[in-house]
Amino acid sequence: VNEIATTTRTGLLHSADLWTGLAVTAVGAVGLVGSLTISAPRGLSGLLGPRVYPLTVSVLLILLGVVLVVRAALAAAPVHADFGRHSTILVVIAVLVGFALLFQVLGFVLSAFLMLAVLYRFLGERRLWLVLLVAAVTAAAIYLGFRDGLGVDLPTTPFGL
Amino acid sequence: MDAFTQLMGGFAAALTVSNLLAALVGCLLGTVVGVLPGLGPSTTVALLIPVAFSMQPDAALIMMLGVYLGAMYGGSLTSVLMKVPGEASSVMTAIDGFAMAQQGRAGPALAIAAIGSFIGGTLSVVGLTFLAPVIAGVALSFGPAEYFSLMLAALLLTSVLLGANLVKGFISVALGLLIAVVGTDLQTGVSRLTFGFTGVLEGIDIIVILMGVFGVGEVLWYLAHRDGESGDRLGIRGRLWPDRDDRRRSWPAIIRSSVLGFLVGILPGSGSSLAGVLSYTVEQRISKEPERFGNGAIEGVAAPETANNSATGGALIPMLTLGVPGSGTTAVLLAVLTVYGIQPGPRLMTDSADLVWAIIASLYVSNVLLLVLNLPLIPLFTRILDVPVRFLMPLILVIAGVGAFSLSNSFSDLVLVFAFGVLGYLMRAVGIPLVPLVLAAILAPKMEQSLRQATLLSDGDWTVFLTSPISAVFLALGLVVVGADIVSKRKRKRRLVDVTEDE
């Protein structure tokens, strides 16, 4: 009767649910540690204090993570994650990190121009002049739109770019 | 009668030049994002939040609701012409809509989609007009205990309805609840879960979460999964207007789907996509010729397109009357209210009556605008698809980044919006639904506050949540829904096993 095969050891390591469960448990554990270090003012204990709620949620996360890990171990076949094209996503995330780093140094216009140009090129636009033109116009338009339309001055370099 | 008088006042506000213009801009923008696959109403509305800062509350909300409605109208276009749903809510439309287009009947398919959308959208606003004051009136008597249980039940329902996996739905909710804790506790002033980062001492702005998960996250997902440039699309040949047979078949489907969509929309977590799927299934079940479905049945276009629009009116009910949003887009709208310092909840309809009725009236206006705009502008809207995705998606990333930065000139918000984008992408990749996280993060501060207030009022006796009848009913409802989901999935699994054994 017990036909449901448990996942083989190698299959389990490919299970997205296993890693998700572990990650969720880890987040819950971090939350738990953080919750325990919250210094509750005297007299405010139990449900009235600032600790109970985050503590409860953290424990809940740990439990849910464990449930997911157990289910992954008992599953007949590993559930695979759908990350899409790894190369694309890694490059785009790297560009986002680069933008965040450059933003403080170069200001908005230059860093946005660079980010847009790199992404346009990466996503398949071959004509370099078009890449540079659209990136420049777009970065400038967003800057002016935020400044004149929304009254937000985005940071720029001392040269005003 | 009272609702009617207030609605007339709302029309007076909604029909001013600036608000009409806001509605028009919103409707056009919504249709555009509806047409574009990979861009949805929640993404667009989230990205518009920085713009909302510079507008009057009524104009901003009217524009955003125009986007919401317009996306439902626009979603049908690519479904019919390319079999690529522009929105999740138009997935079912693609089946019979594309079959009709292949038979040279794209015109009637798009026309019936627009007409159905109009009727469904308008009927659901009528429902909203008369139901909202009643529900808000009842909710006024809720104390903190009732409120806590209501929000808990809404979150449980959301985890059940969104996503196939209950555990993953709960994980999404718990993550949202935990993220909301980060920052300074308003009642005691102690900092919680900040781990020494000063940038999050004031908490993580819900708008940063929304723009990250819905804006950056959606773009990352789309870029990782897009397959080349847009494929072939069928043109509109022949007549545009549905003939007598089309109309005869569509009418009953439109009326049924209006009611169904509205009711489904009210439930937290269900929204337009579920409404579309359910209405299609219902029409196929009760049809005398179910074999026509999938081969170009016009009811198969009319039903989901009507239902996804009538769900919008329903979805606004819990958001406006209880302060409990049921979908991604209404969650963003709720966050926008708080941006203006407007406290959502049952008092909203009395305290900000002018605003609420202007919004409701604008929904009638926007539905008319969309009906008028939609049919003549179809050729123009299809041209939008010629805008290369490689230029559009990076633009959204930049706007999300600086939009978050501009909220309080904070560099940490820029980093956080990207971080939440990556989180949203990862969650989608492993099958964890995003909307429960967002809803939980929005509701969490109020939930915790209600929890503490209720225990304070009852002198630390937590059984108050069970002894108050209304609170107990909400809790019981939440548990019943979860229990029913577990039982039905067990059964389904067993049946699946049975079937395979038979073979």
PDB file of N, CA, C and O in Angstrom, chain B residues 84-112:
ATOM      1  N   VAL B  84      -1.800  35.917 -25.784  1.00  0.00           N
ATOM      2  CA  VAL B  84      -0.924  36.246 -24.657  1.00  0.00           C
ATOM      3  C   VAL B  84      -1.731  37.131 -23.720  1.00  0.00           C
ATOM      4  O   VAL B  84      -2.006  38.280 -24.047  1.00  0.00           O
ATOM      5  N   PRO B  85      -2.140  36.617 -22.557  1.00  0.00           N
ATOM      6  CA  PRO B  85      -2.944  37.460 -21.675  1.00  0.00           C
ATOM      7  C   PRO B  85      -2.124  38.648 -21.182  1.00  0.00           C
ATOM      8  O   PRO B  85      -1.028  38.470 -20.661  1.00  0.00           O
ATOM      9  N   GLY B  86      -2.648  39.853 -21.368  1.00  0.00           N
ATOM     10  CA  GLY B  86      -1.962  41.036 -20.871  1.00  0.00           C
ATOM     11  C   GLY B  86      -1.994  41.068 -19.360  1.00  0.00           C
ATOM     12  O   GLY B  86      -1.140  41.647 -18.719  1.00  0.00           O
ATOM     13  N   GLU B  87      -3.012  40.447 -18.775  1.00  0.00           N
ATOM     14  CA  GLU B  87      -3.177  40.389 -17.321  1.00  0.00           C
ATOM     15  C   GLU B  87      -3.521  38.968 -16.922  1.00  0.00           C
ATOM     16  O   GLU B  87      -4.088  38.223 -17.707  1.00  0.00           O
ATOM     17  N   ALA B  88      -3.228  38.643 -15.661  1.00  0.00           N
ATOM     18  CA  ALA B  88      -3.616  37.329 -15.142  1.00  0.00           C
ATOM     19  C   ALA B  88      -5.127  37.150 -15.222  1.00  0.00           C
ATOM     20  O   ALA B  88      -5.626  36.050 -15.413  1.00  0.00           O
ATOM     21  N   SER B  89      -5.862  38.277 -15.111  1.00  0.00           N
ATOM     22  CA  SER B  89      -7.310  38.181 -15.090  1.00  0.00           C
ATOM     23  C   SER B  89      -7.890  37.857 -16.461  1.00  0.00           C
ATOM     24  O   SER B  89      -9.059  37.545 -16.583  1.00  0.00           O
ATOM     25  N   SER B  90      -7.088  37.944 -17.504  1.00  0.00           N
ATOM     26  CA  SER B  90      -7.591  37.678 -18.847  1.00  0.00           C
ATOM     27  C   SER B  90      -7.116  36.343 -19.387  1.00  0.00           C
ATOM     28  O   SER B  90      -7.228  36.080 -20.584  1.00  0.00           O
ATOM     29  N   VAL B  91      -6.608  35.482 -18.509  1.00  0.00           N
ATOM     30  CA  VAL B  91      -6.085  34.195 -18.968  1.00  0.00           C
ATOM     31  C   VAL B  91      -7.160  33.392 -19.689  1.00  0.00           C
ATOM     32  O   VAL B  91      -6.932  32.831 -20.763  1.00  0.00           O
ATOM     33  N   MET B  92      -8.368  33.351 -19.099  1.00  0.00           N
ATOM     34  CA  MET B  92      -9.430  32.547 -19.699  1.00  0.00           C
ATOM     35  C   MET B  92      -9.909  33.139 -21.028  1.00  0.00           C
ATOM     36  O   MET B  92     -10.365  32.421 -21.906  1.00  0.00           O
ATOM     37  N   THR B  93      -9.814  34.462 -21.145  1.00  0.00           N
ATOM     38  CA  THR B  93     -10.253  35.116 -22.375  1.00  0.00           C
ATOM     39  C   THR B  93      -9.447  34.626 -23.570  1.00  0.00           C
ATOM     40  O   THR B  93      -9.956  34.553 -24.688  1.00  0.00           O
ATOM     41  N   ALA B  94      -8.180  34.302 -23.319  1.00  0.00           N
ATOM     42  CA  ALA B  94      -7.298  33.923 -24.421  1.00  0.00           C
ATOM     43  C   ALA B  94      -7.790  32.662 -25.131  1.00  0.00           C
ATOM     44  O   ALA B  94      -7.598  32.508 -26.338  1.00  0.00           O
ATOM     45  N   ILE B  95      -8.442  31.759 -24.383  1.00  0.00           N
ATOM     46  CA  ILE B  95      -8.811  30.471 -24.970  1.00  0.00           C
ATOM     47  C   ILE B  95      -9.781  30.667 -26.136  1.00  0.00           C
ATOM     48  O   ILE B  95      -9.469  30.346 -27.284  1.00  0.00           O
ATOM     49  N   ASP B  96     -10.960  31.232 -25.827  1.00  0.00           N
ATOM     50  CA  ASP B  96     -11.945  31.375 -26.890  1.00  0.00           C
ATOM     51  C   ASP B  96     -11.729  32.640 -27.705  1.00  0.00           C
ATOM     52  O   ASP B  96     -12.092  32.695 -28.874  1.00  0.00           O
ATOM     53  N   GLY B  97     -11.121  33.652 -27.078  1.00  0.00           N
ATOM     54  CA  GLY B  97     -10.879  34.897 -27.807  1.00  0.00           C
ATOM     55  C   GLY B  97      -9.942  34.681 -28.981  1.00  0.00           C
ATOM     56  O   GLY B  97     -10.197  35.144 -30.097  1.00  0.00           O
ATOM     57  N   PHE B  98      -8.858  33.964 -28.754  1.00  0.00           N
ATOM     58  CA  PHE B  98      -7.895  33.725 -29.831  1.00  0.00           C
ATOM     59  C   PHE B  98      -8.498  32.812 -30.895  1.00  0.00           C
ATOM     60  O   PHE B  98      -8.283  33.018 -32.097  1.00  0.00           O
ATOM     61  N   ALA B  99      -9.285  31.830 -30.452  1.00  0.00           N
ATOM     62  CA  ALA B  99      -9.958  30.960 -31.429  1.00  0.00           C
ATOM     63  C   ALA B  99     -10.875  31.784 -32.314  1.00  0.00           C
ATOM     64  O   ALA B  99     -10.941  31.578 -33.534  1.00  0.00           O
ATOM     65  N   MET B 100     -11.583  32.746 -31.724  1.00  0.00           N
ATOM     66  CA  MET B 100     -12.459  33.616 -32.522  1.00  0.00           C
ATOM     67  C   MET B 100     -11.631  34.443 -33.501  1.00  0.00           C
ATOM     68  O   MET B 100     -12.016  34.619 -34.660  1.00  0.00           O
ATOM     69  N   ALA B 101     -10.488  34.960 -33.033  1.00  0.00           N
ATOM     70  CA  ALA B 101      -9.645  35.776 -33.906  1.00  0.00           C
ATOM     71  C   ALA B 101      -9.150  34.953 -35.095  1.00  0.00           C
ATOM     72  O   ALA B 101      -9.073  35.442 -36.222  1.00  0.00           O
ATOM     73  N   GLN B 102      -8.840  33.682 -34.843  1.00  0.00           N
ATOM     74  CA  GLN B 102      -8.382  32.821 -35.940  1.00  0.00           C
ATOM     75  C   GLN B 102      -9.484  32.607 -36.966  1.00  0.00           C
ATOM     76  O   GLN B 102      -9.220  32.407 -38.149  1.00  0.00           O
ATOM     77  N   GLN B 103     -10.733  32.637 -36.498  1.00  0.00           N
ATOM     78  CA  GLN B 103     -11.863  32.492 -37.418  1.00  0.00           C
ATOM     79  C   GLN B 103     -12.235  33.834 -38.044  1.00  0.00           C
ATOM     80  O   GLN B 103     -13.271  33.951 -38.692  1.00  0.00           O
ATOM     81  N   GLY B 104     -11.406  34.845 -37.811  1.00  0.00           N
ATOM     82  CA  GLY B 104     -11.688  36.159 -38.375  1.00  0.00           C
ATOM     83  C   GLY B 104     -12.727  36.925 -37.598  1.00  0.00           C
ATOM     84  O   GLY B 104     -13.342  37.852 -38.114  1.00  0.00           O
ATOM     85  N   ARG B 105     -12.967  36.532 -36.341  1.00  0.00           N
ATOM     86  CA  ARG B 105     -14.001  37.203 -35.553  1.00  0.00           C
ATOM     87  C   ARG B 105     -13.393  37.937 -34.364  1.00  0.00           C
ATOM     88  O   ARG B 105     -13.971  37.991 -33.277  1.00  0.00           O
ATOM     89  N   ALA B 106     -12.194  38.507 -34.564  1.00  0.00           N
ATOM     90  CA  ALA B 106     -11.551  39.260 -33.487  1.00  0.00           C
ATOM     91  C   ALA B 106     -12.385  40.469 -33.101  1.00  0.00           C
ATOM     92  O   ALA B 106     -12.460  40.839 -31.929  1.00  0.00           O
ATOM     93  N   GLY B 107     -13.028  41.095 -34.084  1.00  0.00           N
ATOM     94  CA  GLY B 107     -13.837  42.292 -33.841  1.00  0.00           C
ATOM     95  C   GLY B 107     -14.926  42.044 -32.811  1.00  0.00           C
ATOM     96  O   GLY B 107     -14.952  42.684 -31.751  1.00  0.00           O
ATOM     97  N   PRO B 108     -15.836  41.101 -33.110  1.00  0.00           N
ATOM     98  CA  PRO B 108     -16.889  40.816 -32.118  1.00  0.00           C
ATOM     99  C   PRO B 108     -16.324  40.380 -30.773  1.00  0.00           C
ATOM    100  O   PRO B 108     -16.890  40.725 -29.726  1.00  0.00           O
ATOM    101  N   ALA B 109     -15.213  39.647 -30.771  1.00  0.00           N
ATOM    102  CA  ALA B 109     -14.649  39.208 -29.490  1.00  0.00           C
ATOM    103  C   ALA B 109     -14.236  40.415 -28.651  1.00  0.00           C
ATOM    104  O   ALA B 109     -14.556  40.503 -27.462  1.00  0.00           O
ATOM    105  N   LEU B 110     -13.531  41.367 -29.272  1.00  0.00           N
ATOM    106  CA  LEU B 110     -13.084  42.547 -28.534  1.00  0.00           C
ATOM    107  C   LEU B 110     -14.265  43.430 -28.153  1.00  0.00           C
ATOM    108  O   LEU B 110     -14.293  44.017 -27.075  1.00  0.00           O
ATOM    109  N   ALA B 111     -15.257  43.506 -29.052  1.00  0.00           N
ATOM    110  CA  ALA B 111     -16.416  44.342 -28.755  1.00  0.00           C
ATOM    111  C   ALA B 111     -17.183  43.780 -27.573  1.00  0.00           C
ATOM    112  O   ALA B 111     -17.562  44.514 -26.656  1.00  0.00           O
ATOM    113  N   ILE B 112     -17.384  42.461 -27.567  1.00  0.00           N
ATOM    114  CA  ILE B 112     -18.156  41.880 -26.461  1.00  0.00           C
ATOM    115  C   ILE B 112     -17.347  41.970 -25.173  1.00  0.00           C
ATOM    116  O   ILE B 112     -17.913  42.135 -24.089  1.00  0.00           O
TER     117      ILE B 112
END
